[in-house]
Structures are given as C-alpha cells and as structure tokens.
Amino acid sequence: MPVPVRELPEWPSNVEAHPLLVIDYQLLKAGDETEINRLWEAGTNLGFWYLKNHGAEQDFVAMWGMGEEVFKLPLEEKMKYEQGDEGLSFGYKAVGHYIVDAAGNPDPVEGVNVAKDDALSYPKVSRREYPTVINELMGPVVTPFVEKCVDISNTMIGIFNDKLGLPEGALAKLHGRNDFSASETRTIKAPANLTPGKLAIGGHTDFGTLSLLVNNLGGLQVLPPGTTEWSYVRPLPGHMICNVGDTLTMFSGGLLNSNIHRVVPPPGSQSKYDRWSQVYFTRPADNAPLLPLLESPIISEAFNKLSPERQASLSPGVTSWDWFTRRQKNYRTKNHKGADTWAANRGTEQGRA
C-alpha cells in the first residue's frame, strides 16, 4: 500500500500554490445556493476547485493499493493488458509510452486505467480484460470507487445544467450511467527523484467533462487564464482536486473553462518520494455529438460573443468517442511523427483568442 498522504513531507513553505476555491460537497447535495454559486464561480473562472466532504477519501487510497499490486507484476504479464496505439486507454500503460511535448519526449510514469463500463458491469466484460489482481479487487475496491465518483460527478453535472439554463436533465442525458463512454479510473505512479523540470505529464486540457483527482504529493500545475506563469496546486488531505474538461466547455459554449495543466516533479523534499495520483474521468456517452447546447439562451448568448476561431474550436461536430480516441492516439510514443503529432492531440486550448 502506498505511503498515506499525511506521512509524507509537508508542502515547502517557500513554494506558493494557487488559491483554489474549496467547495463543500455536502452543501451542494443539500442545494445550498451560496455553495452552488461558488461552484459556478470556480467552473467559469480557473476551472479547478477543491471538493471536501465527498466521502470517498479511503476509496482513493484503496485504488492506490490496487495500482501497487498491478505495478508489482512482471512487465511481461502487465504488457498482456497494454492499452495499444489505436486510441484506447483502458488497461496498462508502461513508462515511456506517452509523449509529453512537441519534441516527442517520453513520459516517466506508469499507469493503469479501468473503464467505467467494466467496473459497473463486472463480472461481465464490457470493454476489455484486466490483470487477475484487478478482477479480484473489482468488487471490493474498483466498483465502489467508480460508483461514488459517478454520483459525485452527476451532482455537479446537474448543478451546471441548471446554472447554464438547460432543460432539466439535458446534461445528464449525455452522461447516461449505462451508456458506453470513455469514463475511466486512472492510477498513476511517478518515480521519486525525477530530474528537476522534467515533465511527468505535458501541458494539456482534459478530454472529457469532469476530472476528480487525489495526489499524495505536489507536482500538478495550472496555467491561470491570461497568464504565462505556471502555478502549483497543493494537494490537501481529504480534498479532491476537480476540474472542467473539454466536452463540458463545448456543451457550455465556452462558459465553463477547461484549463491547461501539467505535472512536474514534486517541490522541495517531496521530490524524494514516489508520486501517486488517482483520477476518475467523467466523459460523455460515446455517441454524444460535441457541439454547444444552444437551446439554452444563456449558452447561445455567450457563444455568439466569441471570435469565429473560438466558436470553431468549441464546435468540432464529432462524437465524444472520436474526440477522445483522436487525442489519445496522438499521445502515444509509437505514433509520434514530429510536432504535427503533438498539435493533433490538442483540445480546446486552440482558438482561445
């Protein structure tokens, strides 16, 4: 089991971190209008926020334990469940199989992803097979984690739906629990003592709707809108770090912000330890078309004020699955053909003018 969050070095006192809004999940569930407005503020500005009182802290830690058991397997065994280079991300990812920049430099992290569809349908296989250790932990660990993350995501999706002036349940219909989607868990381990400045994950926007993240150490950085300076996001015990992804930006006509972020080695003495991350990515149904939901007057008005370039970036007209697999495929090291490949994996950061 990975070292618990509170047994690791404290955040360095000389390292500034960006002040994210702290949102109370229980107040959101209770319909507290002040807290709902604060979530809206976070989603429409930086696009990142802390979420407390979510009730899933131990589920995140248990997923790290699952990941540790997977990563201890012989490489030959793990590679039987490799994601492949055709745009899928469910399964195992070995070190160096993603690029982190336009030069094609490889990533230093190991990871394993489990599809939401497999976690909720187990023991039926919906997407793919996994190592035996994951199958053994699907019932007690993976499925409960996914169920909690689905519920948390759905609560926030419902709030954003109402704040966007959409018909009741419009966003929820695009994220059906039983609809096939690219929603998935991701367990990541970045090794200790990485070269300072080395990218663990290059600057990017997330593919989907919402991301729910817990780190045991620092390293996540955001690029606040209107700036060129990266800012650390400090992990807080008991808090998720949540952010808006591309598809929610598209659906909202640009009102909700899918912000650029990256991962570098942890700051200070934290860099001497392995960095564990656990994420749940909520993504729309595979067949959902990615276009602004202009039936909302609020979205329509905001969208019509944007530049033609920005409108085009928010209206790709492809399905959620096409958007996801295109970006995923072009992150793969074996597919890298030069700077054009890096450009081909870009998301809504294009056309921001």
GROMACS .gro file of C-alpha atoms in nm, residues 83-84 87-93 98 112-114 128 182 184-186 207 283 321 324 328:
model
   23
   83GLN     CA    1  -0.361  -0.003  -2.394
   84GLY     CA    2  -0.227  -0.021  -2.750
   87GLY     CA    3  -0.668   0.539  -2.934
   88LEU     CA    4  -0.790   0.327  -2.642
   89SER     CA    5  -0.679   0.398  -2.286
   90PHE     CA    6  -0.834   0.114  -2.086
   91GLY     CA    7  -0.564  -0.115  -1.950
   92TYR     CA    8  -0.197  -0.089  -1.857
   93LYS     CA    9   0.042   0.189  -1.964
   98TYR     CA   10   0.316   0.871  -2.394
  112VAL     CA   11  -0.336   0.154  -1.526
  113ASN     CA   12  -0.688   0.252  -1.633
  114VAL     CA   13  -1.017   0.072  -1.572
  128ARG     CA   14  -1.161  -0.543  -2.212
  182ALA     CA   15  -1.468   0.666  -2.221
  184GLU     CA   16  -1.249   0.559  -1.652
  185THR     CA   17  -1.031   0.540  -1.344
  186ARG     CA   18  -0.658   0.608  -1.375
  207PHE     CA   19  -1.055   1.513  -2.277
  283ARG     CA   20  -1.679   1.164  -2.015
  321TRP     CA   21  -1.562   0.887  -2.877
  324PHE     CA   22  -1.127   1.101  -2.716
  328GLN     CA   23  -0.540   0.952  -2.701
   0.00000   0.00000   0.00000
